[in-house]
mmCIF file of C-alpha atoms in Angstrom:
data_model
loop_
_atom_site.group_PDB
_atom_site.id
_atom_site.type_symbol
_atom_site.label_atom_id
_atom_site.label_comp_id
_atom_site.label_asym_id
_atom_site.label_seq_id
_atom_site.Cartn_x
_atom_site.Cartn_y
_atom_site.Cartn_z
ATOM 1 C CA UNK A 293 119.382 73.977 48.840
ATOM 2 C CA UNK A 294 116.979 77.292 48.792
ATOM 3 C CA UNK A 295 119.244 79.210 51.369
ATOM 4 C CA UNK A 296 115.824 81.055 52.839
ATOM 5 C CA UNK A 297 115.511 77.356 54.492
ATOM 6 C CA UNK A 298 118.091 76.289 56.163
ATOM 7 C CA UNK A 299 118.092 78.996 58.290
ATOM 8 C CA UNK A 300 117.078 78.066 62.377
ATOM 9 C CA UNK A 301 114.772 81.002 64.560
ATOM 10 C CA UNK A 302 116.239 83.727 63.169
ATOM 11 C CA UNK A 303 115.640 86.685 64.637
ATOM 12 C CA UNK A 304 115.800 88.531 61.125
ATOM 13 C CA UNK A 305 114.759 86.917 57.991
ATOM 14 C CA UNK A 306 114.314 88.274 54.961
ATOM 15 C CA UNK A 307 112.985 86.794 51.655
ATOM 16 C CA UNK A 308 112.863 87.444 48.137
ATOM 17 C CA UNK A 309 113.033 90.905 49.096
ATOM 18 C CA UNK A 310 112.889 93.942 45.940
ATOM 19 C CA UNK A 311 113.485 97.615 46.230
ATOM 20 C CA UNK A 312 112.481 98.741 42.580
ATOM 21 C CA UNK A 313 112.051 102.111 42.139
ATOM 22 C CA UNK A 314 109.612 104.169 38.981
ATOM 23 C CA UNK A 315 111.335 106.127 36.993
ATOM 24 C CA UNK A 316 109.058 108.828 35.414
ATOM 25 C CA UNK A 317 109.144 110.611 32.294
ATOM 26 C CA UNK A 318 106.985 111.821 29.072
ATOM 27 C CA UNK A 319 104.308 114.817 29.730
ATOM 28 C CA UNK A 320 102.528 112.719 32.465
ATOM 29 C CA UNK A 321 104.659 112.552 34.618
ATOM 30 C CA UNK A 322 104.399 107.889 33.833
ATOM 31 C CA UNK A 323 106.438 105.348 34.734
ATOM 32 C CA UNK A 324 108.880 104.561 32.008
ATOM 33 C CA UNK A 325 111.199 101.712 32.918
ATOM 34 C CA UNK A 326 113.158 101.039 37.431
ATOM 35 C CA UNK A 327 116.099 101.228 38.962
ATOM 36 C CA UNK A 328 115.799 97.498 40.260
ATOM 37 C CA UNK A 329 118.053 98.170 43.213
ATOM 38 C CA UNK A 330 117.647 95.438 45.269
ATOM 39 C CA UNK A 331 116.487 92.680 43.279
ATOM 40 C CA UNK A 332 114.921 89.282 45.152
ATOM 41 C CA UNK A 333 118.116 89.425 47.456
ATOM 42 C CA UNK A 334 117.257 86.134 51.246
ATOM 43 C CA UNK A 335 119.128 85.944 54.497
ATOM 44 C CA UNK A 336 118.546 85.492 58.456
ATOM 45 C CA UNK A 337 120.189 86.930 61.154
ATOM 46 C CA UNK A 338 120.203 84.918 64.709
ATOM 47 C CA UNK A 339 120.323 87.548 68.225
ATOM 48 C CA UNK A 340 124.145 88.274 69.199
ATOM 49 C CA UNK A 341 125.620 87.989 65.885
ATOM 50 C CA UNK A 342 126.402 90.579 63.267
ATOM 51 C CA UNK A 343 125.774 90.204 60.311
ATOM 52 C CA UNK A 344 127.882 92.963 57.025
ATOM 53 C CA UNK A 345 126.686 93.558 53.457
ATOM 54 C CA UNK A 346 129.960 94.559 50.932
ATOM 55 C CA UNK A 347 129.353 95.219 47.494
ATOM 56 C CA UNK A 348 130.577 97.951 46.113
ATOM 57 C CA UNK A 349 128.992 101.392 45.744
ATOM 58 C CA UNK A 350 125.758 101.515 44.354
ATOM 59 C CA UNK A 351 125.109 97.336 45.311
ATOM 60 C CA UNK A 352 122.229 98.085 47.029
ATOM 61 C CA UNK A 353 123.249 97.727 51.039
ATOM 62 C CA UNK A 354 122.435 100.596 52.107
ATOM 63 C CA UNK A 355 119.165 100.008 50.793
ATOM 64 C CA UNK A 356 119.359 97.013 51.879
ATOM 65 C CA UNK A 357 118.850 97.736 55.404
ATOM 66 C CA UNK A 358 116.450 100.896 54.656
ATOM 67 C CA UNK A 359 113.582 99.126 52.540
ATOM 68 C CA UNK A 360 114.547 96.523 56.297
ATOM 69 C CA UNK A 361 112.910 99.156 58.302
ATOM 70 C CA UNK A 362 110.950 100.285 55.739
ATOM 71 C CA UNK A 363 112.078 104.650 55.330
ATOM 72 C CA UNK A 364 111.524 103.399 51.689
ATOM 73 C CA UNK A 365 108.862 101.004 51.490
ATOM 74 C CA UNK A 366 109.936 97.107 49.933
ATOM 75 C CA UNK A 367 108.054 96.219 46.318
ATOM 76 C CA UNK A 368 107.295 93.432 47.293
ATOM 77 C CA UNK A 369 109.397 90.193 49.194
ATOM 78 C CA UNK A 370 108.844 88.895 53.290
ATOM 79 C CA UNK A 371 111.204 90.907 56.857
ATOM 80 C CA UNK A 372 109.958 88.802 59.712
ATOM 81 C CA UNK A 373 111.904 90.500 62.551
ATOM 82 C CA UNK A 374 110.352 87.843 65.990
ATOM 83 C CA UNK A 375 108.617 85.356 63.804
ATOM 84 C CA UNK A 376 106.273 89.255 62.439
ATOM 85 C CA UNK A 377 106.171 90.310 58.743
ATOM 86 C CA UNK A 378 107.282 94.125 59.441
ATOM 87 C CA UNK A 379 106.015 94.395 55.769
ATOM 88 C CA UNK A 380 102.170 93.168 56.377
ATOM 89 C CA UNK A 381 101.987 95.445 59.368
ATOM 90 C CA UNK A 382 100.383 98.358 59.989
ATOM 91 C CA UNK A 383 101.503 102.031 60.788
ATOM 92 C CA UNK A 384 100.071 101.513 64.341
ATOM 93 C CA UNK A 385 102.109 98.725 64.774
ATOM 94 C CA UNK A 386 104.937 99.913 62.481
ATOM 95 C CA UNK A 387 105.472 101.892 64.823
ATOM 96 C CA UNK A 388 105.109 99.886 68.196
ATOM 97 C CA UNK A 389 107.697 97.662 66.461
ATOM 98 C CA UNK A 390 110.565 100.450 65.722
ATOM 99 C CA UNK A 391 111.688 100.514 69.634
ATOM 100 C CA UNK A 392 113.457 96.918 68.743
ATOM 101 C CA UNK A 393 114.804 97.977 64.900
ATOM 102 C CA UNK A 394 117.130 101.216 65.088
ATOM 103 C CA UNK A 395 119.429 102.861 62.500
ATOM 104 C CA UNK A 396 123.286 104.497 62.906
ATOM 105 C CA UNK A 397 123.664 106.681 60.248
ATOM 106 C CA UNK A 398 126.241 107.022 58.186
ATOM 107 C CA UNK A 399 127.179 110.634 58.305
ATOM 108 C CA UNK A 400 127.189 112.093 62.339
ATOM 109 C CA UNK A 401 127.471 115.463 60.738
ATOM 110 C CA UNK A 402 123.337 115.454 58.571
ATOM 111 C CA UNK A 403 122.240 113.057 61.149
ATOM 112 C CA UNK A 404 122.188 115.370 64.628
ATOM 113 C CA UNK A 405 119.125 117.735 63.954
ATOM 114 C CA UNK A 406 121.444 120.317 65.310
ATOM 115 C CA UNK A 407 118.272 123.242 66.922
ATOM 116 C CA UNK A 408 118.693 120.786 69.619
ATOM 117 C CA UNK A 409 121.124 120.080 72.189
ATOM 118 C CA UNK A 410 122.158 116.097 72.894
ATOM 119 C CA UNK A 411 120.314 116.351 76.112
ATOM 120 C CA UNK A 412 116.260 117.531 73.561
ATOM 121 C CA UNK A 413 117.946 114.186 70.833
ATOM 122 C CA UNK A 414 118.008 111.763 73.601
ATOM 123 C CA UNK A 415 114.556 112.720 75.190
ATOM 124 C CA UNK A 416 112.866 112.964 72.543
ATOM 125 C CA UNK A 417 113.797 109.122 71.083
ATOM 126 C CA UNK A 418 112.233 108.009 74.527
ATOM 127 C CA UNK A 419 109.064 109.819 74.193
ATOM 128 C CA UNK A 420 108.287 109.110 70.176
ATOM 129 C CA UNK A 421 108.600 105.260 71.450
ATOM 130 C CA UNK A 422 107.509 105.866 75.297
ATOM 131 C CA UNK A 423 109.939 104.013 76.245
ATOM 132 C CA UNK A 424 110.788 105.674 79.884
ATOM 133 C CA UNK A 425 108.423 107.924 81.950
ATOM 134 C CA UNK A 426 109.463 111.564 81.523
ATOM 135 C CA UNK A 427 110.271 112.828 85.066
ATOM 136 C CA UNK A 428 113.241 109.624 84.125
ATOM 137 C CA UNK A 429 114.700 110.644 80.558
ATOM 138 C CA UNK A 430 117.380 112.867 81.915
ATOM 139 C CA UNK A 431 119.509 110.143 84.090
ATOM 140 C CA UNK A 432 118.596 107.841 81.294
ATOM 141 C CA UNK A 433 120.196 110.090 79.067
ATOM 142 C CA UNK A 434 123.439 110.667 81.468
ATOM 143 C CA UNK A 435 123.741 107.542 81.753
ATOM 144 C CA UNK A 436 123.705 107.045 77.305
ATOM 145 C CA UNK A 437 126.159 108.789 77.334
ATOM 146 C CA UNK A 438 128.374 108.139 80.059
ATOM 147 C CA UNK A 439 128.439 104.555 77.758
ATOM 148 C CA UNK A 440 128.931 105.884 75.069
ATOM 149 C CA UNK A 441 131.975 107.378 75.692
ATOM 150 C CA UNK A 442 130.735 110.933 76.426
ATOM 151 C CA UNK A 443 130.375 112.636 80.167
ATOM 152 C CA UNK A 444 127.463 114.406 82.271
ATOM 153 C CA UNK A 445 128.720 117.884 80.813
ATOM 154 C CA UNK A 446 127.623 117.236 77.195
ATOM 155 C CA UNK A 447 123.803 116.660 77.431
ATOM 156 C CA UNK A 448 123.458 121.310 77.095
ATOM 157 C CA UNK A 449 125.225 121.449 74.180
ATOM 158 C CA UNK A 450 124.746 121.397 70.317
ATOM 159 C CA UNK A 451 126.229 118.927 67.692
ATOM 160 C CA UNK A 452 128.766 121.294 66.204
ATOM 161 C CA UNK A 453 130.575 121.704 68.920
ATOM 162 C CA UNK A 454 131.189 117.794 68.459
ATOM 163 C CA UNK A 455 134.109 116.386 66.104
ATOM 164 C CA UNK A 456 132.819 113.414 64.043
ATOM 165 C CA UNK A 457 133.840 110.313 66.366
ATOM 166 C CA UNK A 458 132.296 111.863 69.491
ATOM 167 C CA UNK A 459 129.520 112.814 66.801
ATOM 168 C CA UNK A 460 128.500 109.323 65.857
ATOM 169 C CA UNK A 461 128.846 108.119 69.913
ATOM 170 C CA UNK A 462 125.813 110.185 70.700
ATOM 171 C CA UNK A 463 123.502 108.817 67.132
ATOM 172 C CA UNK A 464 124.648 105.180 69.264
ATOM 173 C CA UNK A 465 123.618 106.818 72.134
ATOM 174 C CA UNK A 466 120.205 107.498 70.142
ATOM 175 C CA UNK A 467 120.025 104.257 69.138
ATOM 176 C CA UNK A 468 120.360 102.529 71.906
ATOM 177 C CA UNK A 469 117.448 105.316 74.326
ATOM 178 C CA UNK A 470 115.292 102.365 72.989
ATOM 179 C CA UNK A 471 116.274 99.213 73.985
ATOM 180 C CA UNK A 472 116.669 97.546 70.678
ATOM 181 C CA UNK A 473 117.793 94.017 69.574
ATOM 182 C CA UNK A 474 118.845 95.086 66.184
ATOM 183 C CA UNK A 475 120.376 97.686 64.894
ATOM 184 C CA UNK A 476 121.219 98.856 61.386
ATOM 185 C CA UNK A 477 125.204 99.926 61.126
ATOM 186 C CA UNK A 478 124.985 102.057 57.823
ATOM 187 C CA UNK A 479 128.165 102.883 56.924
ATOM 188 C CA UNK A 480 128.720 103.265 60.806
ATOM 189 C CA UNK A 481 132.475 104.484 60.657
ATOM 190 C CA UNK A 482 133.214 105.099 57.093
ATOM 191 C CA UNK A 483 133.286 109.306 57.440
ATOM 192 C CA UNK A 484 135.803 109.178 60.133
ATOM 193 C CA UNK A 485 138.903 108.939 60.738
ATOM 194 C CA UNK A 486 141.506 105.774 61.222
ATOM 195 C CA UNK A 487 141.818 106.189 64.645
ATOM 196 C CA UNK A 488 138.900 106.444 65.593
ATOM 197 C CA UNK A 489 137.206 104.330 63.663
ATOM 198 C CA UNK A 490 138.798 101.164 65.898
ATOM 199 C CA UNK A 491 137.472 103.068 68.724
ATOM 200 C CA UNK A 492 133.621 103.591 67.470
ATOM 201 C CA UNK A 493 134.156 99.499 66.378
ATOM 202 C CA UNK A 494 135.602 98.145 69.830
ATOM 203 C CA UNK A 495 132.675 100.376 71.828
ATOM 204 C CA UNK A 496 130.411 98.206 69.617
ATOM 205 C CA UNK A 497 131.653 95.540 70.169
ATOM 206 C CA UNK A 498 131.324 96.600 73.977
ATOM 207 C CA UNK A 499 127.543 97.529 73.357
ATOM 208 C CA UNK A 500 126.949 94.191 72.119
ATOM 209 C CA UNK A 501 128.458 92.123 74.739
ATOM 210 C CA UNK A 502 127.008 94.133 77.368
ATOM 211 C CA UNK A 503 123.171 94.934 76.048
ATOM 212 C CA UNK A 504 123.007 91.080 73.743
ATOM 213 C CA UNK A 505 122.638 93.500 70.367
ATOM 214 C CA UNK A 506 121.984 92.010 67.093
ATOM 215 C CA UNK A 507 123.940 94.489 64.353
ATOM 216 C CA UNK A 508 123.123 94.029 60.326
ATOM 217 C CA UNK A 509 126.723 96.169 59.370
ATOM 218 C CA UNK A 510 126.801 97.638 56.123
ATOM 219 C CA UNK A 511 129.769 98.354 54.824
ATOM 220 C CA UNK A 512 132.863 99.002 51.561
ATOM 221 C CA UNK A 513 135.244 98.434 53.674
ATOM 222 C CA UNK A 514 136.913 94.537 54.278
ATOM 223 C CA UNK A 515 138.854 95.175 56.385
ATOM 224 C CA UNK A 516 136.496 96.623 59.464
ATOM 225 C CA UNK A 517 133.944 93.846 57.490
ATOM 226 C CA UNK A 518 136.924 91.333 59.258
ATOM 227 C CA UNK A 519 137.413 92.798 62.434
ATOM 228 C CA UNK A 520 133.521 92.724 63.381
ATOM 229 C CA UNK A 521 131.550 90.663 62.357
ATOM 230 C CA UNK A 522 130.628 86.533 62.655
ATOM 231 C CA UNK A 523 129.618 85.967 58.054
ATOM 232 C CA UNK A 524 129.854 88.157 55.470
ATOM 233 C CA UNK A 525 127.195 88.736 52.802
ATOM 234 C CA UNK A 526 128.175 90.454 49.500
ATOM 235 C CA UNK A 527 126.125 91.764 47.145
ATOM 236 C CA UNK A 528 126.609 93.040 42.980
ATOM 237 C CA UNK A 529 124.404 95.104 40.950
ATOM 238 C CA UNK A 530 121.234 93.638 44.280
ATOM 239 C CA UNK A 531 121.528 90.536 43.910
ATOM 240 C CA UNK A 532 123.302 88.338 46.732
ATOM 241 C CA UNK A 533 126.334 86.499 45.118
ATOM 242 C CA UNK A 534 127.480 84.813 48.689
ATOM 243 C CA UNK A 535 127.359 83.898 51.919
ATOM 244 C CA UNK A 536 129.950 82.831 54.383
ATOM 245 C CA UNK A 537 131.686 82.821 58.204
ATOM 246 C CA UNK A 538 134.199 85.607 58.463
ATOM 247 C CA UNK A 539 137.458 83.164 58.946
ATOM 248 C CA UNK A 540 136.169 81.234 55.490
ATOM 249 C CA UNK A 541 135.003 84.034 53.626
ATOM 250 C CA UNK A 542 138.146 85.488 53.871
ATOM 251 C CA UNK A 543 140.757 82.775 53.577
ATOM 252 C CA UNK A 544 138.787 80.428 51.095
ATOM 253 C CA UNK A 545 135.965 82.324 48.890
ATOM 254 C CA UNK A 546 133.616 80.805 46.184
ATOM 255 C CA UNK A 547 132.754 84.201 43.847
ATOM 256 C CA UNK A 548 135.446 85.823 41.419
ATOM 257 C CA UNK A 549 133.975 88.799 42.382
ATOM 258 C CA UNK A 550 133.940 88.174 46.270
ATOM 259 C CA UNK A 551 137.854 86.832 44.766
ATOM 260 C CA UNK A 552 138.477 90.293 43.510
ATOM 261 C CA UNK A 553 136.853 92.338 46.284
ATOM 262 C CA UNK A 554 139.693 90.065 48.578
ATOM 263 C CA UNK A 555 142.287 91.186 46.523
ATOM 264 C CA UNK A 556 142.419 94.673 46.846
ATOM 265 C CA UNK A 557 142.363 94.587 50.357
ATOM 266 C CA UNK A 558 146.459 96.292 51.307
ATOM 267 C CA UNK A 559 148.561 94.073 52.647
ATOM 268 C CA UNK A 560 152.013 95.026 54.269
ATOM 269 C CA UNK A 561 153.924 92.282 54.373
ATOM 270 C CA UNK A 562 155.420 91.709 50.240
ATOM 271 C CA UNK A 563 155.634 87.721 50.826
ATOM 272 C CA UNK A 564 152.015 87.492 51.007
ATOM 273 C CA UNK A 565 150.630 89.716 48.997
ATOM 274 C CA UNK A 566 148.379 88.407 46.339
ATOM 275 C CA UNK A 567 147.864 88.522 42.708
ATOM 276 C CA UNK A 568 145.358 91.439 42.264
ATOM 277 C CA UNK A 569 142.489 90.869 40.243
ATOM 278 C CA UNK A 570 140.891 93.006 37.498
ATOM 279 C CA UNK A 571 137.883 93.130 36.999
ATOM 280 C CA UNK A 572 136.893 94.438 32.939
ATOM 281 C CA UNK A 573 134.590 97.074 32.097
ATOM 282 C CA UNK A 574 132.349 98.682 34.619
ATOM 283 C CA UNK A 575 129.867 98.087 36.526
ATOM 284 C CA UNK A 576 125.888 97.820 35.111
ATOM 285 C CA UNK A 577 123.198 100.156 34.566
ATOM 286 C CA UNK A 578 120.817 98.172 37.308
ATOM 287 C CA UNK A 579 118.030 100.168 35.653
ATOM 288 C CA UNK A 580 119.348 97.458 32.839
ATOM 289 C CA UNK A 581 120.840 94.792 34.117
ATOM 290 C CA UNK A 582 122.302 91.942 32.282
ATOM 291 C CA UNK A 583 120.159 88.709 31.856
ATOM 292 C CA UNK A 584 121.385 85.003 33.719
ATOM 293 C CA UNK A 585 125.025 86.064 35.484
ATOM 294 C CA UNK A 586 124.950 89.530 36.307
ATOM 295 C CA UNK A 587 128.496 89.585 36.843
ATOM 296 C CA UNK A 588 128.561 87.806 33.991
ATOM 297 C CA UNK A 589 130.034 91.067 31.092
ATOM 298 C CA UNK A 590 132.644 91.457 34.109
ATOM 299 C CA UNK A 591 133.228 87.830 35.113
ATOM 300 C CA UNK A 592 137.161 86.095 33.755
ATOM 301 C CA UNK A 593 135.030 82.263 34.677
ATOM 302 C CA UNK A 594 132.310 83.137 32.843
ATOM 303 C CA UNK A 595 130.948 80.365 30.442
ATOM 304 C CA UNK A 596 127.920 81.016 27.926
ATOM 305 C CA UNK A 597 125.303 79.140 30.238
ATOM 306 C CA UNK A 598 126.263 81.917 32.247
ATOM 307 C CA UNK A 599 124.945 84.565 29.914
ATOM 308 C CA UNK A 600 121.178 82.944 30.503
ATOM 309 C CA UNK A 601 120.591 81.422 33.476
ATOM 310 C CA UNK A 602 120.518 83.030 36.970
ATOM 311 C CA UNK A 603 122.249 81.061 39.498
ATOM 312 C CA UNK A 604 120.445 80.615 42.518
ATOM 313 C CA UNK A 605 121.839 80.539 46.174
ATOM 314 C CA UNK A 606 123.372 76.851 46.454
ATOM 315 C CA UNK A 607 125.279 75.249 49.676
ATOM 316 C CA UNK A 608 129.120 74.401 48.139
ATOM 317 C CA UNK A 609 130.723 74.428 52.479
ATOM 318 C CA UNK A 610 128.952 73.969 55.224
ATOM 319 C CA UNK A 611 127.267 77.512 55.765
ATOM 320 C CA UNK A 612 128.710 79.315 52.496
ATOM 321 C CA UNK A 613 126.315 79.535 50.395
ATOM 322 C CA UNK A 614 127.155 80.312 46.543
ATOM 323 C CA UNK A 615 125.152 82.479 43.156
ATOM 324 C CA UNK A 616 127.239 80.867 39.853
ATOM 325 C CA UNK A 617 127.368 78.399 37.845
ATOM 326 C CA UNK A 618 131.350 77.657 37.817
ATOM 327 C CA UNK A 619 131.983 77.551 41.213
#
């Protein structure tokens, strides 16, 4: 069954998305190869959902988020938002669409302009997309700060005067400044202390309920993903290998790679610990990925067919999709 055809009126639909980065070489700087960071992936997100993408570093999680927003121009595919194909929009129309699509970056120290006050940062976002009249921008900025747990006196301070958690709250406020429908959270809590992570995750959920937001949450932390997600997408080496409801995925993983990831989650209770699945070998290069199933070089269940056939994402249970020929 074609996964991409199973959705019903999604807010965001990604079809066969590719993101290849050229490798230049030689005296003339010609393209000699490509880094296949994202290779024909498909998924969708319904309004009000939180869908997470998980996987090892380098699997294509963050590249997917940036490609959706066209921060990197995708190589090919479709990204449909409210039935508009974002990849076919010209620069002017895409600029208008950015009001509904925002991102919270991983590093709260690098994502804010150190030369601007918090007030200027928030007002600049409103001015760029002209969503709030100039006379009301400061009032709106104060409201945004209060919504993320900061105070009005913080408006005239500079980013270096805040902690990492406070900076990320400012980043969240900036994303909210243009009243978006979809926010991509790119490792939004991974740079924060554990106690601060919990506060920011609770804030994101509170804001989602208040503003009816939709999240694409990118993370390598399975504990965080389990807490915040409705559905989970598992990626390996640029490919989607499994998609399922959060509870179904954690209780009944199907793909060997997903099982290995979940077995690495620390469990305090010895009686509830499962046997750790240790994967052999290293992650192959995205420049020259293996033929067939990309996971077959590390899979303990691989058969001969896995070396030559690239498995399609198929439904094995209601709402549970897996790209594997041995499941």
